[in-house]
Amino acid sequence: MSLISVGTMAFDSIETPFGKAEKIIGGSATYIAYSAVNFVTPVKQISIIGYDFPEEEMEELKKRGVWLDGVQRVPDKKSFFWSGRYHADMNSRDTLVTELNVLADFDPSIPENYQGTEFLMLGNLHPKIQLNVIQELKQRPKLIAMDTMNYWMETAMSELKITLRYVDALIINDAEARQLTGLYSLVKAAQAIFRMGPKYLVIKKGEHGALLFHENEVFFAPALPLEEVFDPTGAGDTFAGGFMGYLASTDDISFENMKRAIIAGSALASFCVEKFGPTRLKEISREDIDARITEFKNLVNFEIELN
Ligand code: AMP
């Protein structure tokens, strides 16, 4: 099985209580790819970059099994740029700058060798572009998952609602679920989101873990209590990449397997936050990931006898 990853490949400037990083590599599709390749290859990337996106980063991705045929380079424009500042709790942040640059006129075309891919992860991007990708695929993937964020809710809500009709799974954070539905209760928000189209919903709650909803079932996965969260940027995309990469590698989209995929995604996200940008994701091995998944298992595993 293989996975298509769609989203931004970008530069980010980040401020956390621990320090600042200027113009480092980021972007939703970058994180998705670095995460998913730990479980499945190839990861077929769809994105757009400007003249300034480093060739070494492209080589780094290629080396790990990411196909870049679907990444357009615009020679006379800058790459997407985002800047954010985290609050002291590291769970919430303010966006300081969003410069669309190359993204403003992105019209993705799907390379022929991407057709027939079974899993599709639509990373954070304009919902119209996310829908274009679905419509360009000649065969509907077995599972289409999608991420979005407040920026698109504020600038393209009606397009977002249309795209939602075509996806199987929505992966967002708690604030986004509330903003999308206008409902505070996440259980009520889940039911409202099911009425918009998706059959599965993952709600990420930062250091408080993640919830998976499907029909009347719900599963909860904790986040690993880490001594230090250095930079949460990309944790959501890394989670999504791990989740979809795991599902693609096992080719099983049952609710039971989605529970395992949530743990896989959470394990990857727990590495992502340990250093600025995708740095930590490039260092880890399969053994590191397996050890961390075992830590998750131990964290929630207990025995109790009931009379
Ligand atoms: P996350 O922390 O998982 O929400 O993802 C952060 C990444 O998303 C950063 O690397 C940004 O470059 C990218 N990003 C920020 N805003 C947007 C946006 N409006 N559309 C697409 N990608 C974005």
Short mmCIF file of C-alpha atoms and ligand atoms in Angstrom, two decimals, residues 8 10-12 26-28 31 80 82 86 93 98 103 124-125 149 151-152 232-237, ligand 1:
data_model
loop_
_atom_site.label_atom_id
_atom_site.label_comp_id
_atom_site.label_asym_id
_atom_site.label_seq_id
_atom_site.Cartn_x
_atom_site.Cartn_y
_atom_site.Cartn_z
CA THR A 8 2.38 22.93 2.40
CA ALA A 10 7.18 25.92 3.94
CA PHE A 11 9.37 28.13 6.03
CA ASP A 12 8.32 28.79 9.61
CA GLY A 26 8.12 23.44 8.03
CA GLY A 27 4.82 22.90 6.28
CA SER A 28 2.01 20.42 6.81
CA TYR A 31 5.77 16.87 8.64
CA PHE A 80 4.71 29.58 1.86
CA TRP A 82 4.12 30.97 8.52
CA TYR A 86 3.27 29.77 21.61
CA ARG A 93 -0.49 29.69 19.92
CA THR A 98 0.71 33.81 7.06
CA LEU A 103 0.23 28.89 -2.49
CA ASN A 124 -3.66 21.62 5.99
CA LEU A 125 -4.24 23.62 2.79
CA MET A 149 -7.27 24.89 10.73
CA TYR A 151 -7.22 30.11 9.11
CA TRP A 152 -9.30 28.23 6.51
CA PRO A 232 4.80 21.79 19.26
CA THR A 233 4.85 23.02 15.63
CA GLY A 234 3.97 20.22 13.26
CA ALA A 235 2.86 17.85 16.02
CA GLY A 236 -0.62 17.69 14.49
CA ASP A 237 0.69 16.91 11.01
P1 AMP B 1 0.62 22.05 13.12
O1 AMP B 1 1.48 22.58 14.23
O2 AMP B 1 0.56 20.56 13.05
O3 AMP B 1 -0.73 22.69 13.09
O4 AMP B 1 1.30 22.48 11.75
C1 AMP B 1 2.15 23.56 11.62
C2 AMP B 1 2.62 23.65 10.18
O5 AMP B 1 1.52 24.03 9.35
C3 AMP B 1 3.70 24.71 10.01
O6 AMP B 1 4.89 24.07 9.62
C4 AMP B 1 3.16 25.67 8.94
O7 AMP B 1 4.08 25.91 7.91
C5 AMP B 1 1.92 25.00 8.40
N1 AMP B 1 0.82 25.95 8.26
C6 AMP B 1 0.53 27.01 9.07
N2 AMP B 1 -0.56 27.66 8.62
C7 AMP B 1 -0.98 27.00 7.51
C8 AMP B 1 -2.07 27.18 6.59
N3 AMP B 1 -2.94 28.18 6.72
N4 AMP B 1 -2.18 26.28 5.59
C9 AMP B 1 -1.32 25.27 5.45
N5 AMP B 1 -0.26 25.05 6.26
C10 AMP B 1 -0.10 25.90 7.29
#
